[in-house]
PDB file of C-alpha atoms and ligand atoms in Angstrom:
ATOM      1  CA  MET A   1     114.349  92.621  98.287  1.00 92.00           C
ATOM      2  CA  ASN A   2     112.903  96.060  97.465  1.00 97.00           C
ATOM      3  CA  ILE A   3     114.063  99.154  99.281  1.00 98.00           C
ATOM      4  CA  ARG A   4     111.920 102.310  99.135  1.00 98.00           C
ATOM      5  CA  ILE A   5     113.306 105.426 100.776  1.00 98.00           C
ATOM      6  CA  PHE A   6     110.905 108.331 101.389  1.00 98.00           C
ATOM      7  CA  SER A   7     111.566 111.886 102.505  1.00 98.00           C
ATOM      8  CA  ASP A   8     109.556 111.382 105.696  1.00 97.00           C
ATOM      9  CA  GLU A   9     107.507 108.775 107.529  1.00 97.00           C
ATOM     10  CA  ARG A  10     104.160 110.253 106.495  1.00 97.00           C
ATOM     11  CA  THR A  11     104.905 109.748 102.812  1.00 98.00           C
ATOM     12  CA  ALA A  12     106.245 106.279 103.575  1.00 98.00           C
ATOM     13  CA  ALA A  13     103.012 105.504 105.419  1.00 98.00           C
ATOM     14  CA  VAL A  14     100.909 106.612 102.434  1.00 98.00           C
ATOM     15  CA  TYR A  15     102.895 104.213 100.226  1.00 98.00           C
ATOM     16  CA  ALA A  16     102.426 101.299 102.649  1.00 98.00           C
ATOM     17  CA  ALA A  17      98.727 102.076 103.085  1.00 98.00           C
ATOM     18  CA  ALA A  18      98.252 102.119  99.303  1.00 98.00           C
ATOM     19  CA  VAL A  19      99.874  98.671  99.039  1.00 98.00           C
ATOM     20  CA  ILE A  20      97.497  97.412 101.734  1.00 98.00           C
ATOM     21  CA  GLU A  21      94.458  99.042 100.080  1.00 98.00           C
ATOM     22  CA  TYR A  22      95.295  97.186  96.854  1.00 98.00           C
ATOM     23  CA  VAL A  23      95.436  93.849  98.688  1.00 98.00           C
ATOM     24  CA  VAL A  24      92.196  94.580 100.568  1.00 98.00           C
ATOM     25  CA  GLN A  25      90.434  95.544  97.329  1.00 98.00           C
ATOM     26  CA  THR A  26      91.659  92.676  95.168  1.00 98.00           C
ATOM     27  CA  THR A  27      91.525  89.725  97.587  1.00 98.00           C
ATOM     28  CA  GLU A  28      88.317  87.871  98.424  1.00 97.00           C
ATOM     29  CA  HIS A  29      89.180  87.210 102.078  1.00 97.00           C
ATOM     30  CA  PRO A  30      92.222  89.377 102.788  1.00 98.00           C
ATOM     31  CA  VAL A  31      94.379  88.545 105.798  1.00 98.00           C
ATOM     32  CA  LEU A  32      96.544  91.345 107.163  1.00 98.00           C
ATOM     33  CA  GLY A  33      99.429  90.572 109.501  1.00 98.00           C
ATOM     34  CA  LEU A  34      99.703  93.562 111.836  1.00 98.00           C
ATOM     35  CA  ALA A  35     102.392  94.949 114.112  1.00 98.00           C
ATOM     36  CA  THR A  36     102.521  97.272 117.110  1.00 97.00           C
ATOM     37  CA  GLY A  37     105.069  99.812 118.361  1.00 96.00           C
ATOM     38  CA  SER A  38     105.347 103.443 117.331  1.00 96.00           C
ATOM     39  CA  THR A  39     106.446 102.648 113.757  1.00 98.00           C
ATOM     40  CA  PRO A  40     103.095 101.496 112.272  1.00 98.00           C
ATOM     41  CA  VAL A  41     101.117 104.356 113.873  1.00 98.00           C
ATOM     42  CA  PRO A  42     101.343 106.682 110.816  1.00 98.00           C
ATOM     43  CA  LEU A  43     100.337 103.725 108.618  1.00 98.00           C
ATOM     44  CA  TYR A  44      97.264 103.052 110.773  1.00 98.00           C
ATOM     45  CA  ASP A  45      96.391 106.788 110.688  1.00 98.00           C
ATOM     46  CA  GLN A  46      96.529 106.598 106.911  1.00 98.00           C
ATOM     47  CA  LEU A  47      94.371 103.454 106.767  1.00 98.00           C
ATOM     48  CA  VAL A  48      91.801 105.215 108.955  1.00 98.00           C
ATOM     49  CA  GLU A  49      91.841 108.091 106.462  1.00 98.00           C
ATOM     50  CA  PHE A  50      91.402 105.636 103.560  1.00 98.00           C
ATOM     51  CA  HIS A  51      88.488 104.073 105.464  1.00 98.00           C
ATOM     52  CA  GLN A  52      86.878 107.490 105.888  1.00 98.00           C
ATOM     53  CA  ALA A  53      87.352 107.933 102.145  1.00 98.00           C
ATOM     54  CA  GLY A  54      85.459 104.691 101.452  1.00 98.00           C
ATOM     55  CA  LEU A  55      87.764 101.672 101.972  1.00 98.00           C
ATOM     56  CA  SER A  56      85.972  98.874 103.823  1.00 98.00           C
ATOM     57  CA  PHE A  57      87.633  96.344 106.122  1.00 98.00           C
ATOM     58  CA  ALA A  58      84.411  94.397 106.732  1.00 98.00           C
ATOM     59  CA  HIS A  59      85.760  91.315 104.888  1.00 98.00           C
ATOM     60  CA  VAL A  60      89.278  91.530 106.398  1.00 98.00           C
ATOM     61  CA  THR A  61      90.880  89.228 108.976  1.00 98.00           C
ATOM     62  CA  THR A  62      93.786  90.552 111.023  1.00 98.00           C
ATOM     63  CA  ILE A  63      96.511  88.559 112.738  1.00 98.00           C
ATOM     64  CA  ASN A  64      98.739  90.457 115.175  1.00 98.00           C
ATOM     65  CA  LEU A  65     102.296  89.415 115.869  1.00 98.00           C
ATOM     66  CA  ASP A  66     102.560  89.475 119.617  1.00 98.00           C
ATOM     67  CA  GLU A  67     101.411  90.439 123.115  1.00 98.00           C
ATOM     68  CA  TYR A  68     103.058  90.937 126.505  1.00 98.00           C
ATOM     69  CA  VAL A  69     102.727  88.039 128.947  1.00 98.00           C
ATOM     70  CA  GLY A  70     100.672  89.053 131.964  1.00 97.00           C
ATOM     71  CA  LEU A  71      98.847  92.031 130.470  1.00 97.00           C
ATOM     72  CA  PRO A  72      95.075  91.644 130.028  1.00 97.00           C
ATOM     73  CA  PRO A  73      93.493  93.306 126.971  1.00 97.00           C
ATOM     74  CA  SER A  74      92.189  96.048 129.274  1.00 97.00           C
ATOM     75  CA  HIS A  75      95.741  97.108 130.272  1.00 96.00           C
ATOM     76  CA  PRO A  76      96.532 100.399 128.491  1.00 96.00           C
ATOM     77  CA  GLN A  77      99.964  99.156 127.365  1.00 96.00           C
ATOM     78  CA  SER A  78      98.701  95.800 126.088  1.00 97.00           C
ATOM     79  CA  TYR A  79      98.877  95.321 122.331  1.00 98.00           C
ATOM     80  CA  HIS A  80      95.130  94.585 122.411  1.00 98.00           C
ATOM     81  CA  ALA A  81      94.575  98.129 123.714  1.00 98.00           C
ATOM     82  CA  PHE A  82      97.096  99.525 121.223  1.00 98.00           C
ATOM     83  CA  MET A  83      95.281  98.057 118.222  1.00 98.00           C
ATOM     84  CA  GLU A  84      91.937  99.283 119.506  1.00 98.00           C
ATOM     85  CA  GLU A  85      93.285 102.777 120.138  1.00 98.00           C
ATOM     86  CA  HIS A  86      95.154 103.201 116.850  1.00 98.00           C
ATOM     87  CA  LEU A  87      93.080 101.257 114.332  1.00 98.00           C
ATOM     88  CA  PHE A  88      90.235  98.915 115.166  1.00 98.00           C
ATOM     89  CA  ARG A  89      87.909 101.466 116.822  1.00 98.00           C
ATOM     90  CA  TYR A  90      88.009 103.663 113.726  1.00 98.00           C
ATOM     91  CA  ILE A  91      87.400 101.077 111.002  1.00 98.00           C
ATOM     92  CA  ASP A  92      84.709  98.530 110.178  1.00 98.00           C
ATOM     93  CA  VAL A  93      86.771  95.363 110.757  1.00 98.00           C
ATOM     94  CA  ARG A  94      84.654  92.795 112.632  1.00 98.00           C
ATOM     95  CA  LYS A  95      85.853  92.180 116.194  1.00 97.00           C
ATOM     96  CA  GLU A  96      85.583  88.401 115.693  1.00 98.00           C
ATOM     97  CA  ASN A  97      87.944  88.656 112.710  1.00 98.00           C
ATOM     98  CA  THR A  98      90.732  90.335 114.687  1.00 98.00           C
ATOM     99  CA  ASN A  99      93.310  88.059 116.283  1.00 98.00           C
ATOM    100  CA  ILE A 100      95.943  88.884 118.898  1.00 98.00           C
ATOM    101  CA  PRO A 101      97.578  86.277 121.145  1.00 98.00           C
ATOM    102  CA  ARG A 102      96.420  86.440 124.781  1.00 98.00           C
ATOM    103  CA  GLY A 103      99.213  87.084 127.243  1.00 97.00           C
ATOM    104  CA  ASP A 104      97.014  86.830 130.305  1.00 98.00           C
ATOM    105  CA  VAL A 105      96.092  83.128 130.194  1.00 98.00           C
ATOM    106  CA  GLN A 106      97.326  80.450 132.592  1.00 97.00           C
ATOM    107  CA  ASP A 107      98.040  77.955 129.835  1.00 98.00           C
ATOM    108  CA  LEU A 108     100.507  79.820 127.630  1.00 98.00           C
ATOM    109  CA  ALA A 109     101.550  76.652 125.782  1.00 98.00           C
ATOM    110  CA  GLY A 110      97.874  76.036 124.920  1.00 98.00           C
ATOM    111  CA  GLU A 111      97.539  79.638 123.730  1.00 98.00           C
ATOM    112  CA  CYS A 112     100.585  79.199 121.441  1.00 98.00           C
ATOM    113  CA  LYS A 113      98.947  76.105 119.923  1.00 98.00           C
ATOM    114  CA  ARG A 114      95.613  77.867 119.519  1.00 98.00           C
ATOM    115  CA  TYR A 115      97.277  80.808 117.777  1.00 98.00           C
ATOM    116  CA  ASP A 116      99.216  78.529 115.415  1.00 98.00           C
ATOM    117  CA  GLU A 117      95.862  76.989 114.423  1.00 98.00           C
ATOM    118  CA  VAL A 118      94.417  80.463 113.725  1.00 98.00           C
ATOM    119  CA  ILE A 119      97.448  81.263 111.543  1.00 98.00           C
ATOM    120  CA  LYS A 120      97.213  77.922 109.738  1.00 97.00           C
ATOM    121  CA  ASN A 121      93.618  78.723 108.801  1.00 98.00           C
ATOM    122  CA  HIS A 122      94.463  82.294 107.731  1.00 98.00           C
ATOM    123  CA  PRO A 123      97.605  82.487 105.596  1.00 97.00           C
ATOM    124  CA  ILE A 124      98.769  86.099 105.568  1.00 98.00           C
ATOM    125  CA  ASP A 125      98.436  88.179 102.393  1.00 98.00           C
ATOM    126  CA  VAL A 126     100.463  91.131 103.569  1.00 98.00           C
ATOM    127  CA  GLN A 127     102.549  91.243 106.724  1.00 98.00           C
ATOM    128  CA  VAL A 128     103.406  94.593 108.303  1.00 98.00           C
ATOM    129  CA  LEU A 129     106.586  94.569 110.386  1.00 98.00           C
ATOM    130  CA  GLY A 130     108.606  97.029 112.413  1.00 98.00           C
ATOM    131  CA  ILE A 131     112.135  96.233 113.513  1.00 98.00           C
ATOM    132  CA  GLY A 132     113.689  96.366 116.979  1.00 96.00           C
ATOM    133  CA  VAL A 133     116.963  98.253 117.508  1.00 95.00           C
ATOM    134  CA  ASN A 134     118.532  94.811 117.963  1.00 95.00           C
ATOM    135  CA  GLY A 135     117.018  93.487 114.723  1.00 97.00           C
ATOM    136  CA  HIS A 136     114.063  91.638 116.247  1.00 96.00           C
ATOM    137  CA  ILE A 137     110.842  91.135 114.284  1.00 97.00           C
ATOM    138  CA  GLY A 138     107.629  90.554 116.212  1.00 96.00           C
ATOM    139  CA  PHE A 139     109.289  89.562 119.472  1.00 96.00           C
ATOM    140  CA  ASN A 140     111.670  87.110 117.799  1.00 96.00           C
ATOM    141  CA  GLU A 141     114.770  88.209 119.666  1.00 95.00           C
ATOM    142  CA  PRO A 142     118.411  87.580 118.685  1.00 96.00           C
ATOM    143  CA  ASP A 143     119.315  84.097 119.938  1.00 95.00           C
ATOM    144  CA  SER A 144     121.283  81.018 118.934  1.00 94.00           C
ATOM    145  CA  VAL A 145     118.116  79.582 117.389  1.00 94.00           C
ATOM    146  CA  LEU A 146     115.009  81.067 115.791  1.00 95.00           C
ATOM    147  CA  LYS A 147     111.587  79.558 116.409  1.00 97.00           C
ATOM    148  CA  VAL A 148     109.165  78.458 113.714  1.00 97.00           C
ATOM    149  CA  GLY A 149     105.852  78.671 115.594  1.00 98.00           C
ATOM    150  CA  THR A 150     104.187  80.813 118.233  1.00 98.00           C
ATOM    151  CA  HIS A 151     106.186  80.784 121.450  1.00 98.00           C
ATOM    152  CA  VAL A 152     106.854  82.539 124.735  1.00 98.00           C
ATOM    153  CA  VAL A 153     110.019  84.593 124.769  1.00 97.00           C
ATOM    154  CA  THR A 154     112.063  86.335 127.444  1.00 96.00           C
ATOM    155  CA  LEU A 155     112.609  89.857 126.183  1.00 94.00           C
ATOM    156  CA  ALA A 156     116.126  91.138 125.552  1.00 92.00           C
ATOM    157  CA  GLU A 157     117.374  93.900 127.851  1.00 93.00           C
ATOM    158  CA  GLU A 158     117.572  96.399 124.986  1.00 91.00           C
ATOM    159  CA  THR A 159     113.946  95.622 124.049  1.00 92.00           C
ATOM    160  CA  ILE A 160     112.775  96.223 127.628  1.00 95.00           C
ATOM    161  CA  ALA A 161     114.794  99.470 127.692  1.00 94.00           C
ATOM    162  CA  ALA A 162     113.404 100.588 124.305  1.00 92.00           C
ATOM    163  CA  ASN A 163     109.798  99.790 125.262  1.00 93.00           C
ATOM    164  CA  SER A 164     110.040 101.321 128.748  1.00 94.00           C
ATOM    165  CA  ARG A 165     109.061 104.666 127.196  1.00 93.00           C
ATOM    166  CA  PHE A 166     105.467 103.422 127.110  1.00 92.00           C
ATOM    167  CA  PHE A 167     105.449 102.447 130.800  1.00 94.00           C
ATOM    168  CA  ALA A 168     105.876 104.455 134.018  1.00 92.00           C
ATOM    169  CA  SER A 169     109.218 102.720 134.695  1.00 92.00           C
ATOM    170  CA  THR A 170     111.479  99.973 133.273  1.00 93.00           C
ATOM    171  CA  GLN A 171     110.357  97.691 136.139  1.00 93.00           C
ATOM    172  CA  GLU A 172     106.792  97.793 134.828  1.00 94.00           C
ATOM    173  CA  VAL A 173     107.702  96.442 131.378  1.00 95.00           C
ATOM    174  CA  PRO A 174     106.754  92.743 131.277  1.00 97.00           C
ATOM    175  CA  ASN A 175     109.888  90.641 130.747  1.00 96.00           C
ATOM    176  CA  ARG A 176     108.121  88.003 128.666  1.00 97.00           C
ATOM    177  CA  ALA A 177     105.956  88.061 125.572  1.00 97.00           C
ATOM    178  CA  ILE A 178     104.050  85.635 123.369  1.00 98.00           C
ATOM    179  CA  THR A 179     104.998  86.034 119.722  1.00 98.00           C
ATOM    180  CA  VAL A 180     104.444  84.347 116.401  1.00 98.00           C
ATOM    181  CA  GLY A 181     107.501  82.547 115.063  1.00 98.00           C
ATOM    182  CA  LEU A 182     109.152  83.067 111.704  1.00 97.00           C
ATOM    183  CA  GLN A 183     106.989  80.681 109.694  1.00 97.00           C
ATOM    184  CA  PRO A 184     103.897  82.885 109.217  1.00 97.00           C
ATOM    185  CA  ILE A 185     106.131  85.858 108.380  1.00 98.00           C
ATOM    186  CA  LEU A 186     108.101  83.930 105.781  1.00 98.00           C
ATOM    187  CA  ARG A 187     104.905  82.416 104.378  1.00 98.00           C
ATOM    188  CA  ALA A 188     103.174  85.789 103.989  1.00 98.00           C
ATOM    189  CA  LYS A 189     102.617  86.580 100.314  1.00 98.00           C
ATOM    190  CA  LYS A 190     104.109  90.021 100.842  1.00 98.00           C
ATOM    191  CA  VAL A 191     106.078  91.645 103.652  1.00 98.00           C
ATOM    192  CA  LEU A 192     106.300  95.379 104.332  1.00 98.00           C
ATOM    193  CA  LEU A 193     108.989  96.179 106.892  1.00 98.00           C
ATOM    194  CA  LEU A 194     108.663  99.764 108.082  1.00 98.00           C
ATOM    195  CA  ALA A 195     111.510 101.586 109.813  1.00 98.00           C
ATOM    196  CA  PHE A 196     111.699 105.266 110.685  1.00 98.00           C
ATOM    197  CA  GLY A 197     114.393 107.351 112.365  1.00 98.00           C
ATOM    198  CA  GLU A 198     118.152 107.114 112.749  1.00 98.00           C
ATOM    199  CA  ALA A 199     117.919 104.781 115.756  1.00 97.00           C
ATOM    200  CA  LYS A 200     116.904 102.031 113.293  1.00 98.00           C
ATOM    201  CA  ALA A 201     119.570 102.773 110.643  1.00 98.00           C
ATOM    202  CA  GLN A 202     122.075 100.209 111.926  1.00 98.00           C
ATOM    203  CA  ALA A 203     119.512  97.417 112.378  1.00 98.00           C
ATOM    204  CA  VAL A 204     118.131  98.074 108.874  1.00 98.00           C
ATOM    205  CA  MET A 205     121.597  97.898 107.308  1.00 98.00           C
ATOM    206  CA  GLN A 206     122.413  94.710 109.216  1.00 98.00           C
ATOM    207  CA  ALA A 207     119.129  93.139 108.109  1.00 98.00           C
ATOM    208  CA  ILE A 208     119.634  93.776 104.417  1.00 97.00           C
ATOM    209  CA  SER A 209     123.335  93.016 104.225  1.00 96.00           C
ATOM    210  CA  GLY A 210     125.519  90.079 105.189  1.00 95.00           C
ATOM    211  CA  ASP A 211     124.411  86.520 105.779  1.00 97.00           C
ATOM    212  CA  VAL A 212     121.153  85.379 107.331  1.00 97.00           C
ATOM    213  CA  ARG A 213     121.919  85.015 111.040  1.00 97.00           C
ATOM    214  CA  THR A 214     119.969  84.194 114.188  1.00 97.00           C
ATOM    215  CA  SER A 215     121.719  87.062 115.986  1.00 97.00           C
ATOM    216  CA  LEU A 216     119.855  89.445 113.647  1.00 98.00           C
ATOM    217  CA  PRO A 217     116.379  87.902 113.156  1.00 98.00           C
ATOM    218  CA  ALA A 218     115.273  90.435 110.491  1.00 98.00           C
ATOM    219  CA  SER A 219     118.108  89.212 108.217  1.00 98.00           C
ATOM    220  CA  ILE A 220     115.994  86.123 107.489  1.00 98.00           C
ATOM    221  CA  LEU A 221     113.762  88.368 105.350  1.00 98.00           C
ATOM    222  CA  GLN A 222     116.521  88.246 102.725  1.00 98.00           C
ATOM    223  CA  VAL A 223     115.178  84.840 101.688  1.00 97.00           C
ATOM    224  CA  HIS A 224     111.582  86.088 101.311  1.00 98.00           C
ATOM    225  CA  PRO A 225     110.569  86.462  97.648  1.00 97.00           C
ATOM    226  CA  ASN A 226     108.457  89.612  98.128  1.00 98.00           C
ATOM    227  CA  VAL A 227     109.692  91.925 100.853  1.00 98.00           C
ATOM    228  CA  THR A 228     109.849  95.706 100.769  1.00 98.00           C
ATOM    229  CA  PHE A 229     111.743  97.809 103.300  1.00 98.00           C
ATOM    230  CA  VAL A 230     109.794 101.066 103.607  1.00 98.00           C
ATOM    231  CA  LEU A 231     112.171 103.631 105.096  1.00 98.00           C
ATOM    232  CA  ASP A 232     112.504 107.320 105.816  1.00 98.00           C
ATOM    233  CA  GLN A 233     115.817 109.133 105.331  1.00 98.00           C
ATOM    234  CA  GLY A 234     116.858 108.542 108.954  1.00 98.00           C
ATOM    235  CA  ALA A 235     116.383 104.769 108.919  1.00 98.00           C
ATOM    236  CA  ALA A 236     118.109 104.598 105.504  1.00 98.00           C
ATOM    237  CA  ARG A 237     121.144 106.639 106.609  1.00 98.00           C
ATOM    238  CA  VAL A 238     123.708 103.817 106.978  1.00 97.00           C
ATOM    239  CA  PHE A 239     122.453 102.122 103.800  1.00 96.00           C
ATOM    240  CA  LEU A 240     122.708 105.377 101.806  1.00 96.00           C
ATOM    241  CA  GLU A 241     126.217 106.076 103.144  1.00 96.00           C
ATOM    242  CA  GLU A 242     127.324 102.619 102.098  1.00 93.00           C
ATOM    243  CA  GLU A 243     125.795 103.072  98.631  1.00 92.00           C
ATOM    244  CA  LYS A 244     127.600 106.402  98.278  1.00 92.00           C
ATOM    245  CA  ARG A 245     130.885 104.829  99.360  1.00 92.00           C
ATOM    246  CA  LYS A 246     130.461 101.947  96.877  1.00 89.00           C
ATOM    247  CA  HIS A 247     129.657 104.403  94.129  1.00 85.00           C
ATOM    248  CA  ALA A 248     132.724 106.563  94.897  1.00 87.00           C
ATOM    249  CA  THR A 249     134.977 103.480  94.938  1.00 79.00           C
ATOM    250  CA  TYR A 250     133.528 102.379  91.611  1.00 72.00           C
ATOM    251  CA  ASN A 251     133.977 105.811  90.018  1.00 73.00           C
ATOM    252  CA  HIS A 252     137.531 106.251  91.231  1.00 70.00           C
ATOM    253  CA  GLY A 253     138.667 102.701  90.554  1.00 60.00           C
TER     254      GLY A 253
HETATM  255  C1  GLP B   1     108.272  96.064 119.616  1.00 89.82           C
HETATM  256  C2  GLP B   1     107.371  95.071 118.838  1.00 89.82           C
HETATM  257  C3  GLP B   1     107.865  94.929 117.419  1.00 89.82           C
HETATM  258  C4  GLP B   1     108.241  96.308 116.932  1.00 89.82           C
HETATM  259  C5  GLP B   1     109.496  96.778 117.615  1.00 89.82           C
HETATM  260  C6  GLP B   1     109.871  98.224 117.340  1.00 89.82           C
HETATM  261  O1  GLP B   1     108.749  95.597 120.796  1.00 89.82           O
HETATM  262  N1  GLP B   1     107.212  93.768 119.404  1.00 89.82           N
HETATM  263  O2  GLP B   1     106.837  94.340 116.640  1.00 89.82           O
HETATM  264  O3  GLP B   1     108.501  96.276 115.547  1.00 89.82           O
HETATM  265  O4  GLP B   1     109.474  96.463 118.976  1.00 89.82           O
HETATM  266  O5  GLP B   1     109.080  99.124 118.034  1.00 89.82           O
HETATM  267  P1  GLP B   1     108.949 100.638 117.631  1.00 89.82           P
HETATM  268  O6  GLP B   1     108.224 100.686 116.352  1.00 89.82           O
HETATM  269  O7  GLP B   1     108.190 101.281 118.746  1.00 89.82           O
HETATM  270  O8  GLP B   1     110.339 101.167 117.502  1.00 89.82           O
END
């Protein structure tokens, strides 16, 4: 597990975007696993800048992690709208090569199956992840079990509270989502987990330390052979304190 700590999220985003540019440039049919939330926004801004500087996404396929149940793509808080607003409208990725699960279909079980097929046909080269304050990845919430494939999940209270900032009120936040399971994330050739700000410091520390546990879904990344945590100083705070403490203990016996 690699840990990269940057002075601020903009520099961290440049690093992550450069990793993605390399994959896009050196892979014949690159598949990018993409995330939503406020964390990847500076990364998408940077990719747009790279595109304006000449990087093409015309041969890229994208696979998003999740979508709210009940929100059509036209809803401003849907993850379909988010991706359009922050990335897709500015780059030359082909619409038919972008994939996001639909949360507005009657047959959610059928949609999960369909999405698993899409993933099976497009193994992910680089997976971008954020992390929830409770350690969730995608919408794989802390639970007694973790799911392998795409599934419908009831969102944890802290997730609804955290995401209510995007909606007019907490009541408007959908309480269910459709999310990929852990298999495509663990099968991705490379994982970049981005975390910015002190609010994520505890979740980051819990993910990288201790045993793999279903109560902290991001901890499963410890078994991935190529994962990089891309952090700013805030998100790295607890980790850095612990390193300092270990160092002091070592130096003073
Ligand atoms: C959201 C998304 C996750 C995201 C996380 C953190 O609910 N489903 O993919 O990583 O929660 O969001 P943010 O980056 O806004 O803190």
